[in-house]
Short mmCIF file of C-alpha atoms and ligand atoms in Angstrom, two decimals:
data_model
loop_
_atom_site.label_atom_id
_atom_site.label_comp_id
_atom_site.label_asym_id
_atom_site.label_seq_id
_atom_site.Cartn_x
_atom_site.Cartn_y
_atom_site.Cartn_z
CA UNK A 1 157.46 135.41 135.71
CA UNK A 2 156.91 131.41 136.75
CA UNK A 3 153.43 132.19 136.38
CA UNK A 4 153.53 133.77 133.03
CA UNK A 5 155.68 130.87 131.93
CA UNK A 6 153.33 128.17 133.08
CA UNK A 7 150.28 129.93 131.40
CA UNK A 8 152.07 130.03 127.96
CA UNK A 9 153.03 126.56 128.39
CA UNK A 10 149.44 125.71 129.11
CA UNK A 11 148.41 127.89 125.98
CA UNK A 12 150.71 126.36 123.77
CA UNK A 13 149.63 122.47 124.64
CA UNK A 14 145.82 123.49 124.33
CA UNK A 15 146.59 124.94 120.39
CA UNK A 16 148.34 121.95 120.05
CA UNK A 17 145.57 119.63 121.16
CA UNK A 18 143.35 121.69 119.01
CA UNK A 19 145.03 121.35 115.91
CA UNK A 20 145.36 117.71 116.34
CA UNK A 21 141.48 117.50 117.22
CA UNK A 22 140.11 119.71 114.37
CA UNK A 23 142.16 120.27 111.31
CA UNK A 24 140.41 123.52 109.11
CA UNK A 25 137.90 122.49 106.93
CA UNK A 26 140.33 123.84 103.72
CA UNK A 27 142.96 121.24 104.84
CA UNK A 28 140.23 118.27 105.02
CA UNK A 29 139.50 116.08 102.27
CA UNK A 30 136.02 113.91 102.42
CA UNK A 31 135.93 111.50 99.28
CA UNK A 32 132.63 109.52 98.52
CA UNK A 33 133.08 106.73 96.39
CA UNK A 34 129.82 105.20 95.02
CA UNK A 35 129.51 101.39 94.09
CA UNK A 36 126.63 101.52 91.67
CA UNK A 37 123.88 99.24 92.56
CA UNK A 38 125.90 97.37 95.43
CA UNK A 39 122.86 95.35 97.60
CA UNK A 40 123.12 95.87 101.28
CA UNK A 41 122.40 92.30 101.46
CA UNK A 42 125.72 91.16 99.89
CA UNK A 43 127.53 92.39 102.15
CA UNK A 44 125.58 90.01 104.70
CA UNK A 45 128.31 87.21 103.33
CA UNK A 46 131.63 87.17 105.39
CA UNK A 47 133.15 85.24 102.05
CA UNK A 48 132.47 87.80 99.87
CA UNK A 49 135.73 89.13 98.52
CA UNK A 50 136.07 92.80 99.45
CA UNK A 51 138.78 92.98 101.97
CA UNK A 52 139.30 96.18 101.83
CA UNK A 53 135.39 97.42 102.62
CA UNK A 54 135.79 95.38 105.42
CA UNK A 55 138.74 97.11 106.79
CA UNK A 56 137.06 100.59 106.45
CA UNK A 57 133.91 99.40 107.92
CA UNK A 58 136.28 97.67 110.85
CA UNK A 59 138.17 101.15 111.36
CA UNK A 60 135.24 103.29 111.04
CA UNK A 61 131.57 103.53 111.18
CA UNK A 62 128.81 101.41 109.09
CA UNK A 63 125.28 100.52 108.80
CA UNK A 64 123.54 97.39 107.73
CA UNK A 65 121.15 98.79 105.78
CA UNK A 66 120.73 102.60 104.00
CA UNK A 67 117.19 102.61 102.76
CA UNK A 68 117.25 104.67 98.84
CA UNK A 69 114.35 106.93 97.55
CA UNK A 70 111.64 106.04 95.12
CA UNK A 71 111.78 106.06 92.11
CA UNK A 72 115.01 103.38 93.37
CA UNK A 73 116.97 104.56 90.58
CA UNK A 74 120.78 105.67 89.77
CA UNK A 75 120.25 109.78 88.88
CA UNK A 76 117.67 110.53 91.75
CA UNK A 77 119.51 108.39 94.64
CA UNK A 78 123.30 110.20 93.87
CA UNK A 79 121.17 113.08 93.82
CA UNK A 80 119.62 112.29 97.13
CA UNK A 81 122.88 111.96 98.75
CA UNK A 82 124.24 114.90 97.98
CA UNK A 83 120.75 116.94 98.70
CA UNK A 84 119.22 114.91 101.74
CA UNK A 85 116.21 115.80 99.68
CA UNK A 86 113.35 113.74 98.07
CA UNK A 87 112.53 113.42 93.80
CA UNK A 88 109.93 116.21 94.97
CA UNK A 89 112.38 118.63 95.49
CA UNK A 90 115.40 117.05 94.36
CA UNK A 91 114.04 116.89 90.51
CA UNK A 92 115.33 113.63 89.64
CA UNK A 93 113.22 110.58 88.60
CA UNK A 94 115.25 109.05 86.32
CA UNK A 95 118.46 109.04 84.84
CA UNK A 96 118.31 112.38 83.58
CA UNK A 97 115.40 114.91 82.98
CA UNK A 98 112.14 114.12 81.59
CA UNK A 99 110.83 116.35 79.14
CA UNK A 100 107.39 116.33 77.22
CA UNK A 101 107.86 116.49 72.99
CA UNK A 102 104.55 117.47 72.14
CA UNK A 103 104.92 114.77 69.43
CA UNK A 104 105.32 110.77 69.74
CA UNK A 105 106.34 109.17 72.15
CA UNK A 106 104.99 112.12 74.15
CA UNK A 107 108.61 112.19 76.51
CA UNK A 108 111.93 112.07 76.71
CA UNK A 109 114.79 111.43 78.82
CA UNK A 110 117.89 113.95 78.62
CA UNK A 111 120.56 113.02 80.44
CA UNK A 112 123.36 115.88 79.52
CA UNK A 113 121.29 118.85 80.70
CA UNK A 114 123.47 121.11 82.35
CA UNK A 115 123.41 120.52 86.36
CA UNK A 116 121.82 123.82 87.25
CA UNK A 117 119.12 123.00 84.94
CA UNK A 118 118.34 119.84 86.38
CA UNK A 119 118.79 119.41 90.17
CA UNK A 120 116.21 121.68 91.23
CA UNK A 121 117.88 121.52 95.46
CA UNK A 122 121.38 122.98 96.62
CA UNK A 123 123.84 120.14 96.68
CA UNK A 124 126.74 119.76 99.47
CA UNK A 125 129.30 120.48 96.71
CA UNK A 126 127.60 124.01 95.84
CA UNK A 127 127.45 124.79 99.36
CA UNK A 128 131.07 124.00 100.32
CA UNK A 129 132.26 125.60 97.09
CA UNK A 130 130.45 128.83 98.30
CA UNK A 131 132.68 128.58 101.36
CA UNK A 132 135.92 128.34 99.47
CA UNK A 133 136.46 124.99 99.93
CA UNK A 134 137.49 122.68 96.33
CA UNK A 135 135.35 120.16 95.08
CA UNK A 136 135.88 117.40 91.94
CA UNK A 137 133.96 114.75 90.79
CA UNK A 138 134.69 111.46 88.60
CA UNK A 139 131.77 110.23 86.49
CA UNK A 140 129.06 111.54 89.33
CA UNK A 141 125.84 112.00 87.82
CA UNK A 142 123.24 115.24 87.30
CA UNK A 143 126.57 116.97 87.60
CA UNK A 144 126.99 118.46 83.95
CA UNK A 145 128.75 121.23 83.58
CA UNK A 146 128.01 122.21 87.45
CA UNK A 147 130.23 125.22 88.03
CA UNK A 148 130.47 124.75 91.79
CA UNK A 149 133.02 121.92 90.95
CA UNK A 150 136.41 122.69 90.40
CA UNK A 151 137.95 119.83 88.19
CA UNK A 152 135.13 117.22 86.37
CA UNK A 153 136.16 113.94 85.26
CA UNK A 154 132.93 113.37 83.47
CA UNK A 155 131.23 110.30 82.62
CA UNK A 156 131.66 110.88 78.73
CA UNK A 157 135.56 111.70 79.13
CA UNK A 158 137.55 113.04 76.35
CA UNK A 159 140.60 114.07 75.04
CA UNK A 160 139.69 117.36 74.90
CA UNK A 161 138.19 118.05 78.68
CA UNK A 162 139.95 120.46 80.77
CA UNK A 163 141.24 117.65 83.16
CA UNK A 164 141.45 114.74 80.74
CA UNK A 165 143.95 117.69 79.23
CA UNK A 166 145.46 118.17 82.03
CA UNK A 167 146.21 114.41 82.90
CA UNK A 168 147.61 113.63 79.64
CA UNK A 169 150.38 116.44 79.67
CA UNK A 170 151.15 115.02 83.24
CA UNK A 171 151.45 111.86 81.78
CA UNK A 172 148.46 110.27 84.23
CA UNK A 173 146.80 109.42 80.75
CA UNK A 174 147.35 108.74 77.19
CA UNK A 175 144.79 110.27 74.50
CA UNK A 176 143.88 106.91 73.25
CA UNK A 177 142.90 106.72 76.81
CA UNK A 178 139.55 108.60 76.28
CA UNK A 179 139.13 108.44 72.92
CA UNK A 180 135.59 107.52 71.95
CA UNK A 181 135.61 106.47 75.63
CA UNK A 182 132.11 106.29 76.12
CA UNK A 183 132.06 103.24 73.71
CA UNK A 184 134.94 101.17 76.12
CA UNK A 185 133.85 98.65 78.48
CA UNK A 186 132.38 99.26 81.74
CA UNK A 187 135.70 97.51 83.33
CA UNK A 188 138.15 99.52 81.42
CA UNK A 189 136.28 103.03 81.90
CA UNK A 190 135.98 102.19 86.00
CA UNK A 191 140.12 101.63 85.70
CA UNK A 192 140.50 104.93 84.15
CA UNK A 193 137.99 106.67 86.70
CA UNK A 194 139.68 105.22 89.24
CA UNK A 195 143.18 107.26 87.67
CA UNK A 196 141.43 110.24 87.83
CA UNK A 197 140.60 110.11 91.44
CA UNK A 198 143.91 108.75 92.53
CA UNK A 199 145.49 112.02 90.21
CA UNK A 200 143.13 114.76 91.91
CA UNK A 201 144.06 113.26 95.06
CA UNK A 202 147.68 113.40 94.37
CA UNK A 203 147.84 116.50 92.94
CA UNK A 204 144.54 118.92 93.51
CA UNK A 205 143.62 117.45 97.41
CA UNK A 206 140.01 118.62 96.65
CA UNK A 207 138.40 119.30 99.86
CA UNK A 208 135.43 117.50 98.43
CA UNK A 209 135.99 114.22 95.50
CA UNK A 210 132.67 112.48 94.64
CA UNK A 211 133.49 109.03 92.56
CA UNK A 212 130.94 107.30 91.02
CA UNK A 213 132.17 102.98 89.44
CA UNK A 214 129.48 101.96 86.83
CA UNK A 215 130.73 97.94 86.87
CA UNK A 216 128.79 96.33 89.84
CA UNK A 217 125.61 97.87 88.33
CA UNK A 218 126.44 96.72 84.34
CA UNK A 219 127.53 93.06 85.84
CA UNK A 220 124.09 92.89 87.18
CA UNK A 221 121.84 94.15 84.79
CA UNK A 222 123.08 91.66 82.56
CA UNK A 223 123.76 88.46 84.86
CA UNK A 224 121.87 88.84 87.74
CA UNK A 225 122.88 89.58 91.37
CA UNK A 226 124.22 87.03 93.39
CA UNK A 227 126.22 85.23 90.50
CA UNK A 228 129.78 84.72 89.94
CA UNK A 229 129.89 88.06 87.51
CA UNK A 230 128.84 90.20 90.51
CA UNK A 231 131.16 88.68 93.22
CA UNK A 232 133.66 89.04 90.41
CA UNK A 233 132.80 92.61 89.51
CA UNK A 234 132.62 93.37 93.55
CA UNK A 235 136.47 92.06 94.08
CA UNK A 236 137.06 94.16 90.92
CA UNK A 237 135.15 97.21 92.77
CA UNK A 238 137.30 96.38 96.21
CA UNK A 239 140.42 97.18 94.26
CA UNK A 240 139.73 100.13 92.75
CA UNK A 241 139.10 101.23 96.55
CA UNK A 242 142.03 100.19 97.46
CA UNK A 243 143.89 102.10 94.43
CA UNK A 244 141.99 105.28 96.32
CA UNK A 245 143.28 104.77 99.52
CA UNK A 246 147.06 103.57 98.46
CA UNK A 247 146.41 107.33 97.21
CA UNK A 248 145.38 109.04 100.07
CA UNK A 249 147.62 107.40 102.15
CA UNK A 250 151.19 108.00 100.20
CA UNK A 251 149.77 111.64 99.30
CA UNK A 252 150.22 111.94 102.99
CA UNK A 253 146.74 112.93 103.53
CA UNK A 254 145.27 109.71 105.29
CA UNK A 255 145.13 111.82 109.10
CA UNK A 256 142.62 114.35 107.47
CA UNK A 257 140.57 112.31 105.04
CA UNK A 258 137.34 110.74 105.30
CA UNK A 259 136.42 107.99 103.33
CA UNK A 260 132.46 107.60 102.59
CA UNK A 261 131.76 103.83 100.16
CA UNK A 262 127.87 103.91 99.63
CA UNK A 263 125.73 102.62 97.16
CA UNK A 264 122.61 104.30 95.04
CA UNK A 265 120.03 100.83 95.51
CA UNK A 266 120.42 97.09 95.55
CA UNK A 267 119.14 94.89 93.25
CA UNK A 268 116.51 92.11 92.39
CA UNK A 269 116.87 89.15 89.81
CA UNK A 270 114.21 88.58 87.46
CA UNK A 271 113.53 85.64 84.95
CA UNK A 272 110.19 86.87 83.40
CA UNK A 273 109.42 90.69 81.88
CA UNK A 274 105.98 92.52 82.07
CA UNK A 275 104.99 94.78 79.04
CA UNK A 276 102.54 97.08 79.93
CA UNK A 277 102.56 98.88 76.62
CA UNK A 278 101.45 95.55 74.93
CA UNK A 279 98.25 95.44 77.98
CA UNK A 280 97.69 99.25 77.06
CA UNK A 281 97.63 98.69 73.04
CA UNK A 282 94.19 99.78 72.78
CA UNK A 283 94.87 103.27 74.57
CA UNK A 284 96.79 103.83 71.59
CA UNK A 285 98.26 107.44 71.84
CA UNK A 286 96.45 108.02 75.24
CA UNK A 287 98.95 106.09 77.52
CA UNK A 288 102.55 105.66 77.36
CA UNK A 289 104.73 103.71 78.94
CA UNK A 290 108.31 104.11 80.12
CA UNK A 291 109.92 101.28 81.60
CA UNK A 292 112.10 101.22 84.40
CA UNK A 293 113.21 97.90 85.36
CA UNK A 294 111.26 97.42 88.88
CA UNK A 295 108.51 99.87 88.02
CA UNK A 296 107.05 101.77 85.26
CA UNK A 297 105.54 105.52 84.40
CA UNK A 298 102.29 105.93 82.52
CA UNK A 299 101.96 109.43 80.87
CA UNK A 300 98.68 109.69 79.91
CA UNK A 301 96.56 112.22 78.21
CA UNK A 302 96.06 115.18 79.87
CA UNK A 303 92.52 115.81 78.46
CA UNK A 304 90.85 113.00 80.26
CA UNK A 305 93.68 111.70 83.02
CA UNK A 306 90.45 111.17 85.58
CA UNK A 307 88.83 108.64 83.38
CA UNK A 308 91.97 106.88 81.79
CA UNK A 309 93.49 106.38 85.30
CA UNK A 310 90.14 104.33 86.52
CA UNK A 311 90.63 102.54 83.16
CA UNK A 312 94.15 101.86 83.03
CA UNK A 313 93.96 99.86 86.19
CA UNK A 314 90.65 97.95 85.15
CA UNK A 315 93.00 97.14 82.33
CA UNK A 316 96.40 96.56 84.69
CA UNK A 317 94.45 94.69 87.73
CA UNK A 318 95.36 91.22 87.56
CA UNK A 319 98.35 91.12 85.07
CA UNK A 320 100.63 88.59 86.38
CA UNK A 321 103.80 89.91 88.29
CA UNK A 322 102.39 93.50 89.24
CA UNK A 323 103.08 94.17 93.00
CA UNK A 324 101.61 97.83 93.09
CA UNK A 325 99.59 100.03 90.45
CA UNK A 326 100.10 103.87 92.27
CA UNK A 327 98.08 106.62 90.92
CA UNK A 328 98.11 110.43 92.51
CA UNK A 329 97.13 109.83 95.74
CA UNK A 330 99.26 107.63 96.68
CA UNK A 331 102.28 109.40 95.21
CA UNK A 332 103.04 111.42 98.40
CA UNK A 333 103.31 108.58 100.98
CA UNK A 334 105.76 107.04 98.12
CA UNK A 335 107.86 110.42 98.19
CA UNK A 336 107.13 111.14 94.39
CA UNK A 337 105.67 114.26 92.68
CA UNK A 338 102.37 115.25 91.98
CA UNK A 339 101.86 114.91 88.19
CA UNK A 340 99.88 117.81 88.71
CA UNK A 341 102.74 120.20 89.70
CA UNK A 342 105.82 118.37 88.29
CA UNK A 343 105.82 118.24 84.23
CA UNK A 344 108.07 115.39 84.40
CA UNK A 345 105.89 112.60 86.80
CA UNK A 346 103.51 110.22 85.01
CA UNK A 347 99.92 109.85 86.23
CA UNK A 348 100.59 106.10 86.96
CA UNK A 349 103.38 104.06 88.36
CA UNK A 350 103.58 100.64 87.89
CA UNK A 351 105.74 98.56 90.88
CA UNK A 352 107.01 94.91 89.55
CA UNK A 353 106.88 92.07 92.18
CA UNK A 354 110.28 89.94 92.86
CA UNK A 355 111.44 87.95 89.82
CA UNK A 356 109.91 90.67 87.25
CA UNK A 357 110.78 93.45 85.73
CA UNK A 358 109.02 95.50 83.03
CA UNK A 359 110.53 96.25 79.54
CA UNK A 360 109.67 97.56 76.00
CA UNK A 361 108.49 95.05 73.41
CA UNK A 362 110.56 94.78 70.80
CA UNK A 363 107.77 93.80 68.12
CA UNK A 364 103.76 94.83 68.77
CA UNK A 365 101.68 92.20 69.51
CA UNK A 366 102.22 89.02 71.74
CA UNK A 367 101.42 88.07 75.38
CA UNK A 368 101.72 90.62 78.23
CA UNK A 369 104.53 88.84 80.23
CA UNK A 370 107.22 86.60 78.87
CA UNK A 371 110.07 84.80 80.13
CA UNK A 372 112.85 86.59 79.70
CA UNK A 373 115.90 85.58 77.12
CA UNK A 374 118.42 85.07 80.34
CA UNK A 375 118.47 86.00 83.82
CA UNK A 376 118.94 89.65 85.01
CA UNK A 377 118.62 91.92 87.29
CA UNK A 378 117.08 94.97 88.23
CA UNK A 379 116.20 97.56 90.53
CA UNK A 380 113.57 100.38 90.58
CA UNK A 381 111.38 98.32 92.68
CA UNK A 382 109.59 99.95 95.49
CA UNK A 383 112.11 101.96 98.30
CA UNK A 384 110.84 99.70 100.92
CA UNK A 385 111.57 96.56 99.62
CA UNK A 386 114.74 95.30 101.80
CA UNK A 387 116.67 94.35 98.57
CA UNK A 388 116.68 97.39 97.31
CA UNK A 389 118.81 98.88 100.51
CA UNK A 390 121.96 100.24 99.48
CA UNK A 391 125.85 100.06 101.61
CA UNK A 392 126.95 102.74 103.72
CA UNK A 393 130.45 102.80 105.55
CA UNK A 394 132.67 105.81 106.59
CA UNK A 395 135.81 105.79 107.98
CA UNK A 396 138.48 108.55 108.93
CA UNK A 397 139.39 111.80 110.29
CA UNK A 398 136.20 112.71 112.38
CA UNK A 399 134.29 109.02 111.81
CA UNK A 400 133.83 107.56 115.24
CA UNK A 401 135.53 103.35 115.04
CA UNK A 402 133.13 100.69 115.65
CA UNK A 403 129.63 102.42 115.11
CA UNK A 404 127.45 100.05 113.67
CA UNK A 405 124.00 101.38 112.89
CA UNK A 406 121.26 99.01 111.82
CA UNK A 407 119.06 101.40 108.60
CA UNK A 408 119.51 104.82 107.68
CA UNK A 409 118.08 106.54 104.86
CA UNK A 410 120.48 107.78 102.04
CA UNK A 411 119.46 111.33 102.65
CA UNK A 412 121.34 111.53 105.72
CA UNK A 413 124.57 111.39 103.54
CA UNK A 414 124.18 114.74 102.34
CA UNK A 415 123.91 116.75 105.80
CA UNK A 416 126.25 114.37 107.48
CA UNK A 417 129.21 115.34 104.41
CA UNK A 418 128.40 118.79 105.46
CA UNK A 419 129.05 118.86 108.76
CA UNK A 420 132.21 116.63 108.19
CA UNK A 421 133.32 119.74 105.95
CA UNK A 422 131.92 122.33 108.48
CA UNK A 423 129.87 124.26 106.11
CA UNK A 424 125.47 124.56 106.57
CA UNK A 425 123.05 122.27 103.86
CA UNK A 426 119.43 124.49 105.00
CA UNK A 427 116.09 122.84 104.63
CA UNK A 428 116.82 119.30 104.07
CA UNK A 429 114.95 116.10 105.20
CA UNK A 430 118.08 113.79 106.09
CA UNK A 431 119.62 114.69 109.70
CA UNK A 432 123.31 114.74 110.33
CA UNK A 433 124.86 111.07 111.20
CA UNK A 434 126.33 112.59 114.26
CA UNK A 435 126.44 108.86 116.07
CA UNK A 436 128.87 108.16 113.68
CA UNK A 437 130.99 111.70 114.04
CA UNK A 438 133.26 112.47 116.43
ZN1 ZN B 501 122.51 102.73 89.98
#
């Protein structure tokens, strides 16, 4: 009788200590909050003002430096973190999918292509909805329409969305709110994002919440980094954090959350622009150019791509500002597609060297590189330049405190949000962070 009383005793205090040591994966919530274009570098200053980053990276686990993918662009890197796969595989190179007209300009960019259409990999958020767990995203990209997410907040909110619906009957919103919302500032659109997490939090606890903030990245483009605007726009960015976490934490959920604050690339000033179209005039319909700020894709002619490559970079050798001119065979070391299996890559990409970027003329004719109108910034530049190296800090249920890793590359995000949510991401190139989990 003692002994059968002692066992269940001993029973009962190991489920305990289970239950405080894993909580089920349909009880966990893993957020990822993305801080477009936020440098790894910046973060370098103890007086810039984001308090609360700090805290997170003090209570959890960070690195220095998380290395993006080429092309170092918005669409392919959120992509890449929530694949662990390459452009290659992932089928993002820019900011939406590339499609060929037939017509002039020979391409164009679509950005609201339904998700299954255009991420050609299995994301973590189709993989944990297959396992029954929840999953909601605010203004995430090359997520359109993807029906493994349970409630989208989308980048082009409106009145009539399911959840926009939703929020405004609740009274989380006000129609006026989202109405011709994709024409409101960058500032006031990142407040109302910010709502819509803090409302699925409080009242759907998605098991996964992917939240994108578009400021950091606008402040830049326009002013440069390291300038008043972006420290500004940073602070601005540390708050809407904090508005995340005050929700987490007084939804009662803060013991079996994980927090994830990354960034998609850094970013480089520039004062002059390179236009390669203007350099290429006399290809005339043979080559086109489509800029993207630290490098650029040449589509040529596919009836003599041999001969116009050897030309092209007769033509580009030289130009002032050009770091890199890439044709085919370098593409695989660089982690892009081959033009000859992907419709969408160019035959020639164009890498800017610090202080340019490339643009459209406005007007045919004048010199190849100008000063630009006002300093800016950019990023596109190439994946191993340090200044394009993005944040990473995670902090949490199942986050180790004070692991401080020096570089990791952004595809590790993907299989390390998997294993936090106990479900399998197969044949990926990033590895689990497991230094980090606990
Ligand atoms: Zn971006």
């Amino acid at each position: 009788m003692k002994r059968t009383c002692v066992a269940t005793v001993l029973m009962a205090a190991f489920v305990l200590a289970a239950s405080a040591a894993t909580i089920p994966a349909k009880r966990r919530m893993v957020v990822v909050i993305s801080l477009d274009g936020f440098p790894a570098y910046t973060l370098q200053d103890p007086k810039l003002p984001v308090p609360t980053l700090r805290r997170l990276a003090e209570r959890g686990s960070s690195a220095k430096r998380m290395s993006p993918i080429n092309p170092t662009v918005t669409w392919p890197n959120h992509t890449a973190m929530v694949t662990g796969v390459r452009s290659p595989e992932n089928g993002l190179l820019f900011n939406g999918t590339l499609t060929r007209t037939g017509g002039w300009p020979p391409v164009k960019i679509e950005p609201w292509i339904d998700k299954e259409q255009m991420v050609d990999a299995t994301t973590v958020y189709d993989v944990a909805s297959r396992q029954g767990l929840t999953t909601a995203e605010v203004d995430w990209v090359a997520i359109h329409n993807a029906r493994t997410i349970n409630w989208h907040f989308p980048e082009q909110a409106s009145p009539d969305g399911a959840l926009e619906r939703e929020m405004i009957e609740h009274g989380a919103l006000t129609r006026s709110d989202v109405e011709n919302f994709d024409k409101d500032n960058i500032v006031w659109r990142d407040e109302i994002w910010a709502k819509a997490a803090t409302y699925l939090i409080r009242e759907h606890k998605p098991n996964l919440l992917l939240v994108h903030f578009l400021t950091l990245d606008s402040t830049q483009h326009r002013y440069g980094p390291k300038t008043l605007a972006s420290e500004a726009a940073m602070a601005f960015l540390d708050a809407r954090v904090k508005e995340i976490l005050d929700a987490i934490k007084t939804s009662g959920l803060e013991d079996r959350t994980t927090v994830f604050i990354v960034s998609d690339h850094g970013f480089k000033a520039f004062h002059k622009q390179i236009r390669p179209s203007i350099a290429l005039a006399s290809f005339d319909h043979d080559a086109y150019v489509v800029p993207e700020g630290g490098s650029a894709m040449i589509y040529l002619n596919k009836k003599n791509t041999a001969e116009l490559v050897a030309k092209i970079r007769q033509t580009l050798q030289g130009v002032e500002g050009i770091e890199r001119i890439a044709t085919r065979e370098d593409f695989p070391s660089l982690g892009l597609p081959d033009p000859q299996k992907d419709p969408q890559m160019a035959d020639v990409v164009l890498f800017a060297k610090s202080g340019y970027t490339f643009s459209r003329p406005t007007a045919s004719g004048g010199a190849v590189v100008v000063p630009a109108a006002q300093q800016g910034g950019s990023h596109g530049y190439l994946a191993s330049d340090p200044d394009m190296d993005a944040i990473f800090i995670a902090a949490g249920y199942g986050i180790r405190p004070g692991v401080r890793l020096e570089q990791i590359p952004n595809l590790d995000v993907a299989p390390t949000l998997a294993a936090l949510l106990g479900v399998n991401l197969p044949n990926v190139e990033g590895r689990s962070l497991r230094q980090i989990l606990q």
